XYZ file of C-alpha atoms in Angstrom:
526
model
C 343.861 91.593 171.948
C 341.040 92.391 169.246
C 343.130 93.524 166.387
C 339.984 95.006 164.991
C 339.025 96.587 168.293
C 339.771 100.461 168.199
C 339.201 103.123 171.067
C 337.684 106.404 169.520
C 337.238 109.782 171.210
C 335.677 112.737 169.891
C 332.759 110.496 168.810
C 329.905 113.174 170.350
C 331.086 115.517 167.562
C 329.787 116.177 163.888
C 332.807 114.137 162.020
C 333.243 111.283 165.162
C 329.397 110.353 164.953
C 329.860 109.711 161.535
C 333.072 107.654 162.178
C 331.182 105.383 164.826
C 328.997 104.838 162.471
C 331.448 103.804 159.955
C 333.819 102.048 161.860
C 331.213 99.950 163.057
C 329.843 99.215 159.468
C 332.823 98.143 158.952
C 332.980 95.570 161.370
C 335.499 96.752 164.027
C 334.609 96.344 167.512
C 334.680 100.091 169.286
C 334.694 101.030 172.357
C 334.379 104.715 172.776
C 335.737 107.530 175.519
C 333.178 110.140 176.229
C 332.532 112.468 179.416
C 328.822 113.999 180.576
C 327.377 117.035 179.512
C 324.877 119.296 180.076
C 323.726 116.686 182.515
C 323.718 114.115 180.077
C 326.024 111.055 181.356
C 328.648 109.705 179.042
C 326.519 106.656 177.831
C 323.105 108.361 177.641
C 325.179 110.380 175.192
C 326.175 107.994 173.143
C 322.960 105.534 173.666
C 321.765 108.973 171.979
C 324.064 108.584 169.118
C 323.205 105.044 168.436
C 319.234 106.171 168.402
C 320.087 108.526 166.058
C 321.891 106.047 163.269
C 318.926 103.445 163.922
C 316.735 106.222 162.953
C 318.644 106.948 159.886
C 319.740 103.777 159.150
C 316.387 102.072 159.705
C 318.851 99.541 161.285
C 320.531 98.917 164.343
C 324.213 99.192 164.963
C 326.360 97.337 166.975
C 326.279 99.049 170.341
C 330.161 100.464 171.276
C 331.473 100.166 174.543
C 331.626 103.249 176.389
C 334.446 104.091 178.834
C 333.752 107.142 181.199
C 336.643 109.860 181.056
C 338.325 113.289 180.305
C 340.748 113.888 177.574
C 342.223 116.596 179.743
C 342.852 114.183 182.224
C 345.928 111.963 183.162
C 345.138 108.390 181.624
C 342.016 110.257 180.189
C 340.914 109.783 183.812
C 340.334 106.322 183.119
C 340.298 103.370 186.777
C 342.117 100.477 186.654
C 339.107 98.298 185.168
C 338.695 100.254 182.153
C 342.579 100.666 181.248
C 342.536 96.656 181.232
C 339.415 96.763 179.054
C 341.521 99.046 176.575
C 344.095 97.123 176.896
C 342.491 93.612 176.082
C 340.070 94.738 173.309
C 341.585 98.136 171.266
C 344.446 97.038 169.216
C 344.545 101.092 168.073
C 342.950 104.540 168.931
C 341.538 106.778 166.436
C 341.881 110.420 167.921
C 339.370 112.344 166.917
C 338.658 114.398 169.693
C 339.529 118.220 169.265
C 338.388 122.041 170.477
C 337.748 123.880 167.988
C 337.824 127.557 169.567
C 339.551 130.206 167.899
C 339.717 132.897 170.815
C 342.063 131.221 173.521
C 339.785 130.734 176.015
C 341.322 130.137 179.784
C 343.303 126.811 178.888
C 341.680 126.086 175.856
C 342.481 125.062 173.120
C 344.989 123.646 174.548
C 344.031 121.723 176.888
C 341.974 119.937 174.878
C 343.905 119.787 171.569
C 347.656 119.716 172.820
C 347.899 117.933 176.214
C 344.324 115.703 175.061
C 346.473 113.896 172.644
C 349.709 114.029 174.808
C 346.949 111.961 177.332
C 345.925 109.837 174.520
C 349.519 108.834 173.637
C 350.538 108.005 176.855
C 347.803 105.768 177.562
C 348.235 104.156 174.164
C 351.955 103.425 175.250
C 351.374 102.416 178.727
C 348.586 99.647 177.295
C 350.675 98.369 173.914
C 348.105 99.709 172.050
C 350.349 100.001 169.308
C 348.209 102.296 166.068
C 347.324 105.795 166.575
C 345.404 107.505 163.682
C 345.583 111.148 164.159
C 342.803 113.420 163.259
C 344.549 116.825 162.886
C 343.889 119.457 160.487
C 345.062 120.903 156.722
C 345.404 124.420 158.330
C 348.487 123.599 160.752
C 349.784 124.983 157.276
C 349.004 128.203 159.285
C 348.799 131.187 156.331
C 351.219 129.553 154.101
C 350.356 130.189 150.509
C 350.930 126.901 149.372
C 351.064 124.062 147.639
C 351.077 122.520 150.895
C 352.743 119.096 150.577
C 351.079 115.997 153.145
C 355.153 115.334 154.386
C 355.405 118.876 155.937
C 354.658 120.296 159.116
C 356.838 123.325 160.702
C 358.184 125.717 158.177
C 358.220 128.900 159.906
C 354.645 129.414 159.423
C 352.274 132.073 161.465
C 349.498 130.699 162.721
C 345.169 132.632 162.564
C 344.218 131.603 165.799
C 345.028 129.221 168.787
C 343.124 126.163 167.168
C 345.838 126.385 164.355
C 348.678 126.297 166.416
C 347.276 123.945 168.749
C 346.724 121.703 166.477
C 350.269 121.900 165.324
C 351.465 121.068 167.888
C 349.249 118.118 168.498
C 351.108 116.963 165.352
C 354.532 117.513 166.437
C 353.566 115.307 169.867
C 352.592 112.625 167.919
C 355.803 112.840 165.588
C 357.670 112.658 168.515
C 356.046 109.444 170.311
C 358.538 106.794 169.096
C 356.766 103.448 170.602
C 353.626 104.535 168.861
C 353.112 103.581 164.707
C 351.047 106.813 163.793
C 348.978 108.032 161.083
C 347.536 110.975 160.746
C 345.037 112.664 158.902
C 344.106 116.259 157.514
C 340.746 117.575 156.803
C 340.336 120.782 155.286
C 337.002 122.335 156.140
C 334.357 119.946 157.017
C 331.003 120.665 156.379
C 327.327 118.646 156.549
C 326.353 115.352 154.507
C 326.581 115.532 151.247
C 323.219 113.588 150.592
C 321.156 115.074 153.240
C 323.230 118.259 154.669
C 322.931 117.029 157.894
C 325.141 118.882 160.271
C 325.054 119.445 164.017
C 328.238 122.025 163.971
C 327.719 126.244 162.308
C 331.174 127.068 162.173
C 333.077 129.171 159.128
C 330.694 129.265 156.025
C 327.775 128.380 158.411
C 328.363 131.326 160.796
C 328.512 133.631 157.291
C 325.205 132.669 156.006
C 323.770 132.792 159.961
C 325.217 136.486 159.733
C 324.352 137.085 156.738
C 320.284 136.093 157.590
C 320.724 138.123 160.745
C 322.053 141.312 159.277
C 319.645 141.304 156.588
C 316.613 141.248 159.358
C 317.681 143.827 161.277
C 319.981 146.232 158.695
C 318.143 149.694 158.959
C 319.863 150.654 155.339
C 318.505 147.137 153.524
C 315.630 148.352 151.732
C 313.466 146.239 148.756
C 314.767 145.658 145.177
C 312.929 143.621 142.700
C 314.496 140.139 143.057
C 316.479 139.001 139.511
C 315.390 136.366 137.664
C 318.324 133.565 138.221
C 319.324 131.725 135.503
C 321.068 128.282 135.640
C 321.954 127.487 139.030
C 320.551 130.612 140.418
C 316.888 129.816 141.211
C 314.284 132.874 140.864
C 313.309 134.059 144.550
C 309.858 134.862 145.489
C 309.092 137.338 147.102
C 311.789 139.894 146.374
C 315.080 139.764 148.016
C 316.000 143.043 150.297
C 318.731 144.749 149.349
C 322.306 144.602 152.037
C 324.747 146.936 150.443
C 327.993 145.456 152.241
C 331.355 144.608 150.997
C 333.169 141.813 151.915
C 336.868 142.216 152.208
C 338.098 140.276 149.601
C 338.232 140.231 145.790
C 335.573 136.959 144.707
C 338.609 135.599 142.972
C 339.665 133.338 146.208
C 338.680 129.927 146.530
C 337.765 127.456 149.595
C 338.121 124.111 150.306
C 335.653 122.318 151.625
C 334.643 118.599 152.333
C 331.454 116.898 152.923
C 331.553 115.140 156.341
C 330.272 111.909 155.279
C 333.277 111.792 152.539
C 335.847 112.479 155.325
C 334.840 109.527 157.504
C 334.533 107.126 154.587
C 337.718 107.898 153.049
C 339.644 108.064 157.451
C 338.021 104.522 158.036
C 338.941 102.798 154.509
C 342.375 104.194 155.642
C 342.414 102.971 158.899
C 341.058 99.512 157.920
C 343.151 99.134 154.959
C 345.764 101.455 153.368
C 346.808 103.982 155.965
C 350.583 103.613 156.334
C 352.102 104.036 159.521
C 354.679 107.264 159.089
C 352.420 108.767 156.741
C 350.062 112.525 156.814
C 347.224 112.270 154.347
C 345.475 115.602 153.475
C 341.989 114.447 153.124
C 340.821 117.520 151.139
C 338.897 117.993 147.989
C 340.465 118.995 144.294
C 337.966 121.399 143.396
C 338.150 124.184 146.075
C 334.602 126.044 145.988
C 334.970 129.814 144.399
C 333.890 132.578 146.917
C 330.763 133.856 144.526
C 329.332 130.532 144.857
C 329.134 130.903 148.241
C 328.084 134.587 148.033
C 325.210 133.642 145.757
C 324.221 130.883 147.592
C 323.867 132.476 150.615
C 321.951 135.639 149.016
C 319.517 133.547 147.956
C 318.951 131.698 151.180
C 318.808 135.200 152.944
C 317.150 136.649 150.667
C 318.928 139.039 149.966
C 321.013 141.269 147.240
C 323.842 144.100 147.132
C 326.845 141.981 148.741
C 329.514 142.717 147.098
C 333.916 142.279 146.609
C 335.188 145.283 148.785
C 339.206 144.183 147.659
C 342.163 142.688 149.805
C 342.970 145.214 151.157
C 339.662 145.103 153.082
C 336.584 147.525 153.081
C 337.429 151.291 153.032
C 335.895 153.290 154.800
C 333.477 150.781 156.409
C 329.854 151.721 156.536
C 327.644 150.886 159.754
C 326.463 147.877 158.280
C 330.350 147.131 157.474
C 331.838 147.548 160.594
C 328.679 145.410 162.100
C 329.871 142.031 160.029
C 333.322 142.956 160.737
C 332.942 142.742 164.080
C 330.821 139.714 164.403
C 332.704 137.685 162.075
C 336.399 138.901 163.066
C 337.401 134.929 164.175
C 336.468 134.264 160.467
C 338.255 137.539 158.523
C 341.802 135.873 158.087
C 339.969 133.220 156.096
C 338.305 135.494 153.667
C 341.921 135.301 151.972
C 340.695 131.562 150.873
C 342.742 128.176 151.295
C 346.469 127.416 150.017
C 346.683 124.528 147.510
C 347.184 121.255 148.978
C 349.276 118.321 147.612
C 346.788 114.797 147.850
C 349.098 112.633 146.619
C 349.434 110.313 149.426
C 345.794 110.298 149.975
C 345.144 109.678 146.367
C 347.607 106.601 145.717
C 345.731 105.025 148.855
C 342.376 105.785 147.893
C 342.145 106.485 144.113
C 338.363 105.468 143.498
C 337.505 107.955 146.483
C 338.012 111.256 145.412
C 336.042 113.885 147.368
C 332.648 114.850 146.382
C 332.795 118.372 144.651
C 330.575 120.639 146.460
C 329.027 122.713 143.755
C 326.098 124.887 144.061
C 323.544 122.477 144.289
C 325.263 120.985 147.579
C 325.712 124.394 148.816
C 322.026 124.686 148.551
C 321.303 121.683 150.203
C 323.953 122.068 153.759
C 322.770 126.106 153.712
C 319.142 124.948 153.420
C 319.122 122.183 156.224
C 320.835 124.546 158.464
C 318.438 127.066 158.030
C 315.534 124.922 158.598
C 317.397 123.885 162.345
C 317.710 127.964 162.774
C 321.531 126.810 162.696
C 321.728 124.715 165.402
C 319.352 126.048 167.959
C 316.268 124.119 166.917
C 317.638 121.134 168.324
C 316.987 119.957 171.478
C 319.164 119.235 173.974
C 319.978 115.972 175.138
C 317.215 114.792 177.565
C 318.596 111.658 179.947
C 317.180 108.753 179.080
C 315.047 108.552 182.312
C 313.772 112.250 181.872
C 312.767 111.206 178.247
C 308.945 111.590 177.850
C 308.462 112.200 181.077
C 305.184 113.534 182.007
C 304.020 113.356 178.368
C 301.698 110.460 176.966
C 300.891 110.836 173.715
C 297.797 108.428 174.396
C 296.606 111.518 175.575
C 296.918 113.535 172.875
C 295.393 111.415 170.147
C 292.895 109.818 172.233
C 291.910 112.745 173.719
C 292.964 115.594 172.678
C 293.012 115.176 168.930
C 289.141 114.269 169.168
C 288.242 117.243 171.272
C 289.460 120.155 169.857
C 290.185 118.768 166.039
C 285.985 119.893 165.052
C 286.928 123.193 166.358
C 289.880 123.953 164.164
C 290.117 124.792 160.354
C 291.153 121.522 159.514
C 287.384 120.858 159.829
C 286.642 123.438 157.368
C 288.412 121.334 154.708
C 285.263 119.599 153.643
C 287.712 117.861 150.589
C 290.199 116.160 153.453
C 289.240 112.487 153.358
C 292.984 110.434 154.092
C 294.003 107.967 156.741
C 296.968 109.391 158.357
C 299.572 106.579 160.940
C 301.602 107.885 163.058
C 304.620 106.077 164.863
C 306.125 107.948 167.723
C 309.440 106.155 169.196
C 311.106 106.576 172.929
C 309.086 107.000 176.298
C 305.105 107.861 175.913
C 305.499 106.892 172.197
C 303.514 104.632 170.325
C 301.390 104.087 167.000
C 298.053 105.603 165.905
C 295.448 105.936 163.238
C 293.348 108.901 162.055
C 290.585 108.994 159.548
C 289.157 112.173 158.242
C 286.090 112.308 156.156
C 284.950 115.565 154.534
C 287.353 117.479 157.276
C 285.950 115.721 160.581
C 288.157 113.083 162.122
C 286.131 109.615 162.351
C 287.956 107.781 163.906
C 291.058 107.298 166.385
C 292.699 103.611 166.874
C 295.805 102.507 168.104
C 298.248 100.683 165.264
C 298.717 101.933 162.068
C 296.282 101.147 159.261
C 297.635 98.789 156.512
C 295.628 101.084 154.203
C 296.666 104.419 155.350
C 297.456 106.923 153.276
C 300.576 108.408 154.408
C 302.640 107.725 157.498
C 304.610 110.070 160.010
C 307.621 108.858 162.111
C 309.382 110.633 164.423
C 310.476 110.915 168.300
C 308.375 111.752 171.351
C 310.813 114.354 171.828
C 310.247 116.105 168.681
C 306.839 115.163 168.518
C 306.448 117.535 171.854
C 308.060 120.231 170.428
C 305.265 120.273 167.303
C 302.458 119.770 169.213
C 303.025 122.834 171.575
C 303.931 124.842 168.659
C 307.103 125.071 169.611
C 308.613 123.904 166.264
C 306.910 124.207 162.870
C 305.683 120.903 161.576
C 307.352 121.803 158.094
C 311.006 122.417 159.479
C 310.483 119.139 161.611
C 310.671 117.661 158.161
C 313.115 119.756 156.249
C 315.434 118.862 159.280
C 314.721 115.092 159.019
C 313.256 114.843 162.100
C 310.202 113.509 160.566
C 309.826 110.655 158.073
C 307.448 109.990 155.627
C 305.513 107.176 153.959
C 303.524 107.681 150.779
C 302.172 110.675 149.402
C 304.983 113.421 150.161
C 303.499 116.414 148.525
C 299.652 115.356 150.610
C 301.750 115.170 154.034
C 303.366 118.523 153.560
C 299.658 120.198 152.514
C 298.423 118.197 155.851
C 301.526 119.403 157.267
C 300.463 122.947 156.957
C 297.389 122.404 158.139
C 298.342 120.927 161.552
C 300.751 123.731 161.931
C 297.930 126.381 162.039
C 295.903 123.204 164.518
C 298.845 123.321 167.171
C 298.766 127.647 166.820
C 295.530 127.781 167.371
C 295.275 124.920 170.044
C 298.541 124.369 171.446
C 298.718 120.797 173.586
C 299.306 121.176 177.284
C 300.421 118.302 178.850
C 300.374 117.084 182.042
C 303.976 118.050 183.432
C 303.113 121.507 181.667
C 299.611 121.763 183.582
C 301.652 120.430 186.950
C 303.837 123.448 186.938
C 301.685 125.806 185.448
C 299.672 124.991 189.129
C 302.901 124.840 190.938
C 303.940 128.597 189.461
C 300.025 130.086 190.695
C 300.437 128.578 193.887
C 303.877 130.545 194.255
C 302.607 133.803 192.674
């Protein structure tokens, strides 16, 4: 058996992608359960994950094996092949796999959360895969006040929601497996990267700010104010902010903790690798829990907005329109408004003492808030195409070689008599490729294939996302605020250019030939 080999599920979600990544920079073998989705097969999915670390990276990783099954499933609906696969090559799973619905909905969370890691264990036993690490979470505490010590689990708590108790008793089926050496481990909330605020999940704080935005758009009673000029951490904010008189119910003297998912995985896989103890709970949560105005402020000023203010404990009385509006829409978030217990970290400091968590200050809120309000929290991204579907129907020879050339004198970027660069572009997946484009006083010049040693600045990015610009479908400027576009050289030139082309694919959005196919197809039916 591969004593470095581990099995990992859950790795589709925001904190497993960034443990595949980690536990393969670290040199373990992994071979990884996943199911399809949205018509996505299991490895297309994860092929997908892989693409996206070689994009970020700018290096490949070590490609997992992926195993085809169901958490929900007896033997995680694994055949005979693959349970001797697991069995030769994963000397220990790392369950990471969880539901995270609040509402019960039909069996879950359950299903997933309480008889997924039942499944897991019960594989692991029948196999001799001998280490399970334990993903679980610090709120099995349930609405205990705290401190909250790493060695406890049931103490007559009350539990917010099914994912709470679920997960408890995850944790109480893996105390119980006595073949199995287990460790497990307790996030408190996770949030985006700390360096980039990547994210691809809008729970909790998220689903405030989202609110938040929303409300403010649409609240009949906001009205203008003249926005406040911030001081310190408090940028000014142009143009004014409108004004959303609602109270939250709380006092602004709670406090939250939250964790930075890239800080989560590093700290689970150094743990894993090297000092996680069998026997032992490590509450992998931060010692500077993140005071509820920071929060508020940050989010005003990404909403643009003003007026939000502490309504008390006790909650908001009476509620006004606007009031009973966020109540409503945030009611699988209200019992957290009370803020997090205190959590004991000493286990998870004697292993790790050079690895505290990042502190997630204002700055940082600012960045996750920021990136997740250039992806219009979560729904700019696409969904998974299959690999085969990828491109289809759309060259982007075509665009640049025809295209570009055609309608480019027509369009205000021809107007710009002082735009004279040499712009590459390098489009990866299916219909992809690399191009060159001179202007010279505003006219493009020329069109070649490669990128120009000399060029000025340099886009990369994906055919897929590439699409999406060039039918105006997403903003050229939130491509890059998302990081779904890279840069070379001059940033501040390509984001000027970058406003440009965005009014170029307004005024002439690209139709393509699987557009133009059923645009024919739909006439012929009308």
């Amino acid at each position: 058996m591969d004593a470095r080999g581990i099995l990992l599920t859950g790795a589709t979600g925001l904190l497993g992608r960034y443990l595949l990544r980690d536990l393969l920079r670290a040199g373990h073998t992994v071979t990884v359960l996943a199911r399809d989705r949205h018509g996505t097969g299991a490895k297309e999915r994860v092929a997908e994950l892989g693409a996206f670390w070689s994009d970020a990276l700018r290096a490949d990783l070590p490609p997992p094996v992926v195993l085809h099954g169901d958490l929900t499933a007896p033997r995680l609906g694994l055949g005979d092949a693959e349970r001797r696969w697991v069995a030769r090559h994963c000397a220990s799973a790392v369950h990471a796999a969880a539901s995270v619905s609040f509402p019960a909905c039909a069996d879950e969370p359950w299903r997933t959360n309480a008889d997924g890691t039942r499944h897991v264990i019960e594989l692991c036993e029948e196999l001799g895969v001998a280490r399970l690490h334990h993903v679980s979470t610090a709120f099995v505490c349930g609405e205990r006040a705290g401190p909250v010590y790493e060695h406890e689990l049931a103490c007559g708590q009350r539990f917010r929601n099914s994912y709470e108790a679920s997960k408890f008793e995850a944790e109480r089926i893996v105390r119980r497996a006595r073949s199995i050496r287990a460790t497990v481990y307790r996030p408190s909330v996770i949030v985006g990267d700390s360096v980039t605020g990547y994210t691809s999940a809008y729970h909790g704080i998220y689903y405030f700010a989202q609110l938040i935005a929303r409300l403010a758009g649409r609240s009949p009673g906001a009205s203008r104010v003249p926005a406040a000029l911030g001081g310190g951490d408090r940028p000014r904010r142009d143009p004014p902010a409108r004004r959303l008189p609602l109270r939250l119910p709380c006092t602004g003297r709670e406090t939250f903790n939250l964790v930075p998912v890239d800080w989560v995985s590093r700290a689970l896989v150094r743990l894993v690798g090297h000092c996680g103890a069998p026997g032992k709970t490590y509450h992998l949560v931060s010692s500077h829990p993140v005071p509820a105005p920071w929060i508020k402020e940050v989010t005003e000023e990404i909403a643009g907005v003003e007026g939000i203010g502490w309504g008390g404990a006790v909650g908001v009385r009476p509620p006004t329109a606007l009031e009973c509006a966020f109540l409503e829409q945030f009611r699988e978030y209200t019992a957290y408004l009370a803020g997090a217990p205190s959590f004991d970290r000493r286990n998870t400091r004697e292993a790790l003492p050079q690895l505290a968590a990042p502190r997630v200050d204002r700055a940082l809120l600012r960045r996750l808030f920021r990136f997740a309000a250039a992806d219009d929290w979560g729904r700019r991204r696409p969904r998974p195409v299959p690999a085969t579907q990828a491109g289809a129907g759309f060259a982007c020879v075509d665009y640049f070689e025809r295209f570009l050339p055609e309608y480019s004198p027509r369009s205000l970027i021809a107007q710009v008599a002082g735009l004279n660069l040499t712009v590459g572009f390098e489009l990866r997946g299916a219909g992809g490729g690399a191009w060159s484009c001179e202007w010279a006083g505003g006219r493009l010049v020329r069109v070649a294939r490669g990128v120009d040693a000399a060029a000025d600045l340099t886009y990369r990015t994906d055919t897929a996302t590439f699409r999406e610009v060039v039918r105006a479908a997403l903003p050229p400027q939130e491509a890059f605020l998302a990081r779904r576009v890279e840069i070379d050289g001059d940033t501040e030139k390509a984001l000027k250019l970058a406003v440009l082309f965005a009014h170029f694919v307004q005024q002439f959005p690209y139709a393509s030939a699987d557009q133009k196919e059923t645009s024919h197809a739909a006439a012929l039916c009308a």
